[in-house]
PDB file of C-alpha atoms in Angstrom:
ATOM      1  CA  MET A   1       0.020  -0.058   0.099  1.00 88.00           C
ATOM      2  CA  SER A   2       1.252   3.401  -0.898  1.00 94.00           C
ATOM      3  CA  ARG A   3       0.780   6.434   1.364  1.00 96.00           C
ATOM      4  CA  LEU A   4      -0.652   9.850   0.741  1.00 98.00           C
ATOM      5  CA  ILE A   5       1.269  12.930   1.803  1.00 98.00           C
ATOM      6  CA  VAL A   6      -0.356  16.313   1.895  1.00 97.00           C
ATOM      7  CA  GLN A   7       2.330  19.239   1.661  1.00 96.00           C
ATOM      8  CA  MET A   8       1.070  22.669   2.416  1.00 95.00           C
ATOM      9  CA  GLN A   9       2.830  26.071   3.213  1.00 95.00           C
ATOM     10  CA  THR A  10       1.317  27.483   6.458  1.00 96.00           C
ATOM     11  CA  SER A  11       1.645  30.781   8.390  1.00 97.00           C
ATOM     12  CA  ALA A  12       3.369  30.900  11.792  1.00 98.00           C
ATOM     13  CA  ASP A  13      -0.150  30.994  13.415  1.00 97.00           C
ATOM     14  CA  GLY A  14      -1.389  27.954  11.594  1.00 96.00           C
ATOM     15  CA  TYR A  15      -3.250  29.197   8.621  1.00 96.00           C
ATOM     16  CA  VAL A  16      -2.901  27.906   5.093  1.00 95.00           C
ATOM     17  CA  GLU A  17      -4.772  30.975   3.551  1.00 94.00           C
ATOM     18  CA  ALA A  18      -4.881  34.385   4.715  1.00 96.00           C
ATOM     19  CA  ALA A  19      -8.147  36.094   5.232  1.00 96.00           C
ATOM     20  CA  ASP A  20      -6.522  39.277   3.801  1.00 96.00           C
ATOM     21  CA  PRO A  21      -5.076  38.354   0.311  1.00 92.00           C
ATOM     22  CA  ALA A  22      -2.831  41.464   0.528  1.00 94.00           C
ATOM     23  CA  VAL A  23      -0.791  39.832   3.226  1.00 94.00           C
ATOM     24  CA  ARG A  24       2.524  38.504   1.718  1.00 93.00           C
ATOM     25  CA  TRP A  25       3.106  35.596   4.042  1.00 95.00           C
ATOM     26  CA  PRO A  26       5.178  32.892   1.999  1.00 93.00           C
ATOM     27  CA  VAL A  27       8.979  33.035   1.950  1.00 93.00           C
ATOM     28  CA  TRP A  28       8.587  31.625  -1.561  1.00 91.00           C
ATOM     29  CA  ASP A  29       5.444  32.339  -3.931  1.00 82.00           C
ATOM     30  CA  TRP A  30       6.533  29.716  -6.549  1.00 79.00           C
ATOM     31  CA  GLY A  31       8.012  32.376  -8.818  1.00 79.00           C
ATOM     32  CA  GLN A  32      11.583  32.409 -10.288  1.00 76.00           C
ATOM     33  CA  HIS A  33      12.830  34.443  -7.261  1.00 81.00           C
ATOM     34  CA  TRP A  34      13.629  31.352  -4.747  1.00 86.00           C
ATOM     35  CA  PRO A  35      14.676  32.687  -1.419  1.00 92.00           C
ATOM     36  CA  TRP A  36      14.751  29.254   0.359  1.00 95.00           C
ATOM     37  CA  ASP A  37      18.256  28.246   1.561  1.00 96.00           C
ATOM     38  CA  ASP A  38      20.087  25.419  -0.163  1.00 96.00           C
ATOM     39  CA  GLU A  39      19.528  22.705   2.446  1.00 97.00           C
ATOM     40  CA  LEU A  40      15.885  23.403   2.270  1.00 97.00           C
ATOM     41  CA  LYS A  41      15.867  22.968  -1.536  1.00 96.00           C
ATOM     42  CA  ARG A  42      17.694  19.853  -1.284  1.00 96.00           C
ATOM     43  CA  ASP A  43      15.435  18.460   1.068  1.00 97.00           C
ATOM     44  CA  PHE A  44      12.087  19.653  -0.819  1.00 95.00           C
ATOM     45  CA  ASN A  45      13.664  17.932  -3.794  1.00 96.00           C
ATOM     46  CA  ASP A  46      14.285  14.653  -2.015  1.00 95.00           C
ATOM     47  CA  THR A  47      10.627  14.737  -0.944  1.00 94.00           C
ATOM     48  CA  LEU A  48       9.468  14.871  -4.393  1.00 94.00           C
ATOM     49  CA  ARG A  49      12.110  12.324  -5.498  1.00 93.00           C
ATOM     50  CA  ALA A  50      10.474   9.804  -3.431  1.00 91.00           C
ATOM     51  CA  VAL A  51       6.844  10.016  -5.023  1.00 95.00           C
ATOM     52  CA  ASP A  52       5.681   8.720  -8.216  1.00 94.00           C
ATOM     53  CA  ARG A  53       2.092  10.034  -8.273  1.00 96.00           C
ATOM     54  CA  ILE A  54       0.820  13.686  -7.900  1.00 96.00           C
ATOM     55  CA  LEU A  55      -2.692  14.472  -6.862  1.00 97.00           C
ATOM     56  CA  LEU A  56      -4.111  17.906  -7.978  1.00 94.00           C
ATOM     57  CA  SER A  57      -7.331  19.742  -7.618  1.00 91.00           C
ATOM     58  CA  ARG A  58      -9.061  20.580 -10.765  1.00 89.00           C
ATOM     59  CA  LYS A  59      -8.748  24.196  -9.968  1.00 89.00           C
ATOM     60  CA  LEU A  60      -4.968  23.997  -9.530  1.00 90.00           C
ATOM     61  CA  ALA A  61      -4.600  22.202 -12.832  1.00 89.00           C
ATOM     62  CA  GLU A  62      -6.584  24.652 -15.035  1.00 87.00           C
ATOM     63  CA  GLU A  63      -4.877  27.543 -13.440  1.00 88.00           C
ATOM     64  CA  GLY A  64      -1.556  26.258 -14.858  1.00 90.00           C
ATOM     65  CA  TYR A  65       0.194  24.158 -12.085  1.00 90.00           C
ATOM     66  CA  ILE A  66       1.644  21.753 -14.603  1.00 92.00           C
ATOM     67  CA  ASP A  67       2.232  24.106 -17.375  1.00 92.00           C
ATOM     68  CA  HIS A  68       4.158  26.467 -15.027  1.00 92.00           C
ATOM     69  CA  TRP A  69       6.604  23.800 -13.490  1.00 92.00           C
ATOM     70  CA  ALA A  70       7.075  22.252 -17.395  1.00 93.00           C
ATOM     71  CA  ARG A  71       8.220  25.608 -18.418  1.00 93.00           C
ATOM     72  CA  SER A  72      10.512  26.057 -15.404  1.00 93.00           C
ATOM     73  CA  ALA A  73      11.963  22.328 -16.078  1.00 94.00           C
ATOM     74  CA  ALA A  74      12.539  23.436 -19.657  1.00 94.00           C
ATOM     75  CA  ASP A  75      14.122  26.742 -18.460  1.00 94.00           C
ATOM     76  CA  HIS A  76      16.520  25.066 -16.121  1.00 92.00           C
ATOM     77  CA  PRO A  77      17.123  21.640 -17.737  1.00 94.00           C
ATOM     78  CA  ASP A  78      20.309  20.740 -15.516  1.00 93.00           C
ATOM     79  CA  GLU A  79      20.014  22.653 -12.418  1.00 94.00           C
ATOM     80  CA  PRO A  80      19.601  20.486  -9.330  1.00 94.00           C
ATOM     81  CA  ASP A  81      17.482  22.907  -7.525  1.00 94.00           C
ATOM     82  CA  TYR A  82      14.810  22.452 -10.265  1.00 94.00           C
ATOM     83  CA  ALA A  83      14.842  18.599  -9.938  1.00 95.00           C
ATOM     84  CA  PHE A  84      11.159  19.055  -8.514  1.00 94.00           C
ATOM     85  CA  ALA A  85       9.950  20.824 -11.536  1.00 94.00           C
ATOM     86  CA  ARG A  86      11.299  17.799 -13.842  1.00 95.00           C
ATOM     87  CA  LYS A  87       9.560  15.493 -11.296  1.00 95.00           C
ATOM     88  CA  VAL A  88       6.220  17.152 -11.993  1.00 94.00           C
ATOM     89  CA  GLY A  89       6.511  16.537 -15.496  1.00 93.00           C
ATOM     90  CA  GLU A  90       7.814  12.910 -15.349  1.00 94.00           C
ATOM     91  CA  ALA A  91       5.317  11.543 -12.480  1.00 95.00           C
ATOM     92  CA  GLU A  92       1.767  10.602 -13.137  1.00 96.00           C
ATOM     93  CA  LYS A  93      -0.574  13.425 -12.258  1.00 96.00           C
ATOM     94  CA  ILE A  94      -4.248  12.522 -11.130  1.00 94.00           C
ATOM     95  CA  VAL A  95      -6.665  15.443 -11.425  1.00 93.00           C
ATOM     96  CA  PHE A  96      -9.728  15.125  -9.107  1.00 92.00           C
ATOM     97  CA  SER A  97     -13.073  16.625 -10.314  1.00 88.00           C
ATOM     98  CA  THR A  98     -16.627  15.778 -10.613  1.00 79.00           C
ATOM     99  CA  ALA A  99     -16.882  18.068 -13.706  1.00 76.00           C
ATOM    100  CA  GLU A 100     -18.392  16.312 -16.966  1.00 70.00           C
ATOM    101  CA  GLY A 101     -16.253  16.400 -20.087  1.00 70.00           C
ATOM    102  CA  LEU A 102     -13.054  17.708 -18.297  1.00 78.00           C
ATOM    103  CA  ARG A 103     -10.172  18.041 -20.831  1.00 82.00           C
ATOM    104  CA  LEU A 104      -6.665  16.892 -19.627  1.00 87.00           C
ATOM    105  CA  PRO A 105      -4.317  18.216 -22.232  1.00 86.00           C
ATOM    106  CA  TRP A 106      -0.983  17.122 -20.348  1.00 91.00           C
ATOM    107  CA  PRO A 107       1.096  14.169 -20.872  1.00 91.00           C
ATOM    108  CA  ARG A 108       0.911  11.344 -18.008  1.00 92.00           C
ATOM    109  CA  THR A 109      -2.439  12.950 -16.600  1.00 93.00           C
ATOM    110  CA  ARG A 110      -5.606  11.204 -15.677  1.00 92.00           C
ATOM    111  CA  LEU A 111      -8.818  12.069 -14.174  1.00 92.00           C
ATOM    112  CA  ALA A 112     -10.406  10.644 -10.944  1.00 91.00           C
ATOM    113  CA  GLY A 113     -13.902  11.172  -9.745  1.00 80.00           C
ATOM    114  CA  GLY A 114     -16.234   9.760  -7.499  1.00 83.00           C
ATOM    115  CA  GLY A 115     -16.317   9.410  -3.654  1.00 89.00           C
ATOM    116  CA  LEU A 116     -12.961  10.954  -2.151  1.00 92.00           C
ATOM    117  CA  ALA A 117     -12.414   8.183   0.394  1.00 94.00           C
ATOM    118  CA  GLU A 118     -12.971   5.203  -2.018  1.00 95.00           C
ATOM    119  CA  THR A 119     -10.929   6.808  -4.868  1.00 95.00           C
ATOM    120  CA  ILE A 120      -7.958   7.326  -2.552  1.00 96.00           C
ATOM    121  CA  ALA A 121      -8.277   3.869  -1.122  1.00 96.00           C
ATOM    122  CA  ARG A 122      -8.204   2.481  -4.847  1.00 95.00           C
ATOM    123  CA  LEU A 123      -5.097   4.462  -5.586  1.00 95.00           C
ATOM    124  CA  LYS A 124      -3.278   3.366  -2.462  1.00 96.00           C
ATOM    125  CA  ALA A 125      -3.923  -0.322  -3.471  1.00 95.00           C
ATOM    126  CA  GLU A 126      -2.643   0.306  -6.909  1.00 93.00           C
ATOM    127  CA  PRO A 127       0.940  -0.398  -7.856  1.00 92.00           C
ATOM    128  CA  GLY A 128       3.553   2.368  -6.957  1.00 89.00           C
ATOM    129  CA  GLY A 129       5.239   4.404  -4.635  1.00 91.00           C
ATOM    130  CA  ASP A 130       3.909   7.187  -2.329  1.00 95.00           C
ATOM    131  CA  MET A 131       1.588   9.854  -3.555  1.00 97.00           C
ATOM    132  CA  ILE A 132       1.722  13.768  -2.898  1.00 97.00           C
ATOM    133  CA  ALA A 133      -1.184  16.038  -2.927  1.00 96.00           C
ATOM    134  CA  PHE A 134      -1.048  19.639  -4.086  1.00 88.00           C
ATOM    135  CA  GLY A 135      -4.231  22.013  -4.598  1.00 75.00           C
ATOM    136  CA  GLY A 136      -5.455  24.813  -2.717  1.00 83.00           C
ATOM    137  CA  THR A 137      -7.238  24.953   0.751  1.00 90.00           C
ATOM    138  CA  GLY A 138     -10.506  23.290  -0.547  1.00 92.00           C
ATOM    139  CA  PHE A 139      -8.922  20.203  -1.795  1.00 93.00           C
ATOM    140  CA  ALA A 140      -6.486  19.665   1.027  1.00 94.00           C
ATOM    141  CA  ALA A 141      -9.029  20.195   3.626  1.00 95.00           C
ATOM    142  CA  ALA A 142     -11.468  17.718   1.709  1.00 94.00           C
ATOM    143  CA  LEU A 143      -8.748  14.932   2.077  1.00 96.00           C
ATOM    144  CA  ALA A 144      -8.057  15.829   5.668  1.00 96.00           C
ATOM    145  CA  ALA A 145     -11.846  15.615   6.403  1.00 95.00           C
ATOM    146  CA  ALA A 146     -11.910  12.121   4.563  1.00 95.00           C
ATOM    147  CA  GLY A 147      -9.327  10.799   6.861  1.00 95.00           C
ATOM    148  CA  VAL A 148      -7.245   9.398   4.018  1.00 96.00           C
ATOM    149  CA  VAL A 149      -3.872  11.372   4.778  1.00 97.00           C
ATOM    150  CA  ASP A 150      -1.048   9.306   5.970  1.00 97.00           C
ATOM    151  CA  GLU A 151       1.401  12.280   6.416  1.00 97.00           C
ATOM    152  CA  TYR A 152       1.127  16.052   6.658  1.00 97.00           C
ATOM    153  CA  GLN A 153       4.346  18.186   5.704  1.00 97.00           C
ATOM    154  CA  PHE A 154       3.724  21.718   7.044  1.00 97.00           C
ATOM    155  CA  TYR A 155       6.268  24.306   5.654  1.00 97.00           C
ATOM    156  CA  VAL A 156       5.689  26.889   8.516  1.00 98.00           C
ATOM    157  CA  ASN A 157       6.801  30.488   7.244  1.00 97.00           C
ATOM    158  CA  PRO A 158       7.777  33.182   9.753  1.00 97.00           C
ATOM    159  CA  THR A 159       4.639  35.318   9.371  1.00 97.00           C
ATOM    160  CA  ALA A 160       1.618  35.417  11.484  1.00 97.00           C
ATOM    161  CA  VAL A 161      -1.426  36.471   9.205  1.00 97.00           C
ATOM    162  CA  GLY A 162      -3.932  37.005  12.050  1.00 96.00           C
ATOM    163  CA  ARG A 163      -7.020  35.477  10.436  1.00 96.00           C
ATOM    164  CA  GLY A 164      -7.472  32.976   7.768  1.00 96.00           C
ATOM    165  CA  GLN A 165      -8.457  29.336   6.521  1.00 95.00           C
ATOM    166  CA  SER A 166      -7.551  26.256   8.458  1.00 95.00           C
ATOM    167  CA  LEU A 167      -6.367  23.095   6.767  1.00 95.00           C
ATOM    168  CA  PHE A 168      -8.712  21.099   9.287  1.00 95.00           C
ATOM    169  CA  ARG A 169     -11.881  23.362   9.173  1.00 91.00           C
ATOM    170  CA  SER A 170     -14.025  20.438   8.069  1.00 90.00           C
ATOM    171  CA  VAL A 171     -12.516  17.872  10.258  1.00 93.00           C
ATOM    172  CA  ALA A 172     -15.280  17.067  12.850  1.00 88.00           C
ATOM    173  CA  GLY A 173     -13.872  16.573  16.366  1.00 88.00           C
ATOM    174  CA  GLY A 174     -10.526  17.598  15.566  1.00 89.00           C
ATOM    175  CA  LEU A 175      -7.541  15.440  14.710  1.00 93.00           C
ATOM    176  CA  ARG A 176      -4.844  14.330  17.044  1.00 95.00           C
ATOM    177  CA  LEU A 177      -1.377  14.313  15.296  1.00 96.00           C
ATOM    178  CA  THR A 178       2.044  12.849  16.381  1.00 97.00           C
ATOM    179  CA  LEU A 179       4.968  14.723  15.402  1.00 97.00           C
ATOM    180  CA  VAL A 180       7.541  12.579  13.362  1.00 97.00           C
ATOM    181  CA  ARG A 181      10.148  15.264  12.377  1.00 97.00           C
ATOM    182  CA  SER A 182      10.905  18.872  12.680  1.00 98.00           C
ATOM    183  CA  LYS A 183      13.482  20.841  11.212  1.00 98.00           C
ATOM    184  CA  SER A 184      14.427  24.424  10.843  1.00 98.00           C
ATOM    185  CA  TYR A 185      16.268  26.246   7.865  1.00 98.00           C
ATOM    186  CA  ALA A 186      18.145  29.283   7.631  1.00 97.00           C
ATOM    187  CA  CYS A 187      15.728  31.105   5.354  1.00 96.00           C
ATOM    188  CA  GLY A 188      13.241  31.159   8.431  1.00 97.00           C
ATOM    189  CA  ILE A 189      11.140  27.971   7.432  1.00 98.00           C
ATOM    190  CA  VAL A 190      10.344  25.281   9.832  1.00 98.00           C
ATOM    191  CA  VAL A 191       9.027  22.052   8.370  1.00 98.00           C
ATOM    192  CA  ASN A 192       6.978  20.030  10.572  1.00 98.00           C
ATOM    193  CA  THR A 193       5.989  16.304   9.594  1.00 98.00           C
ATOM    194  CA  TYR A 194       2.971  14.741  11.403  1.00 98.00           C
ATOM    195  CA  THR A 195       1.185  11.592  11.072  1.00 97.00           C
ATOM    196  CA  PRO A 196      -2.516  10.801  12.381  1.00 95.00           C
ATOM    197  CA  ALA A 197      -1.960   9.660  15.893  1.00 90.00           C
ATOM    198  CA  GLU A 198      -3.313   6.134  15.390  1.00 70.00           C
ATOM    199  CA  THR A 199      -0.849   5.370  12.717  1.00 53.00           C
ATOM    200  CA  ALA A 200       2.099   7.319  13.937  1.00 42.00           C
ATOM    201  CA  GLN A 201       5.536   5.983  14.780  1.00 47.00           C
ATOM    202  CA  PRO A 202       7.369   7.244  17.731  1.00 42.00           C
ATOM    203  CA  VAL A 203       9.755   9.928  17.166  1.00 42.00           C
ATOM    204  CA  HIS A 204      13.294   8.881  17.331  1.00 37.00           C
ATOM    205  CA  PRO A 205      15.659  10.425  19.896  1.00 35.00           C
ATOM    206  CA  GLY A 206      17.688  13.456  18.288  1.00 36.00           C
ATOM    207  CA  MET A 207      15.328  13.279  15.227  1.00 35.00           C
ATOM    208  CA  ARG A 208      15.414  17.078  13.717  1.00 37.00           C
TER     209      ARG A 208
END
């Protein structure tokens, strides 16, 4: 069985989307200017290297996620920092949507519909390595509410936004998590990795 990883940038006060869109809180906005430090870039690329399927919301796909990173991969064909962009092109992309007649013009891309929990369970049973999900607050919140996420990776940015949207806004009764790993970086990002408590493994002594 493969695992499903949800990776999200969050503010220092735990929001994945600021109520005020004018608040510039992420250290990196996915543009060409990339202020992450070298160690974080390497670790981020290592995470993507270990997965072979990428789950996307319809909205993110249509807004140009795949096209954007395809262009970035083409513009930086030999740069180690952009290995993740090449991975986006190489990996199988699975787009979630209930819309009829949705066109998927990208290579190695297929559509997934139906019940979220049932679809994720079927994908986990398919041959292949781990899956990682990208796609805005709504998609990630739906995955959390469905109880199908095996690992959360929160890239905590050093800015508080005051008010905003929580990834766990639709999780009834809350969700107890176990911290598996925490690592801080020179650029100010702290990456906290959690698993749902019932499936968590103990934190190893000295784990950063």
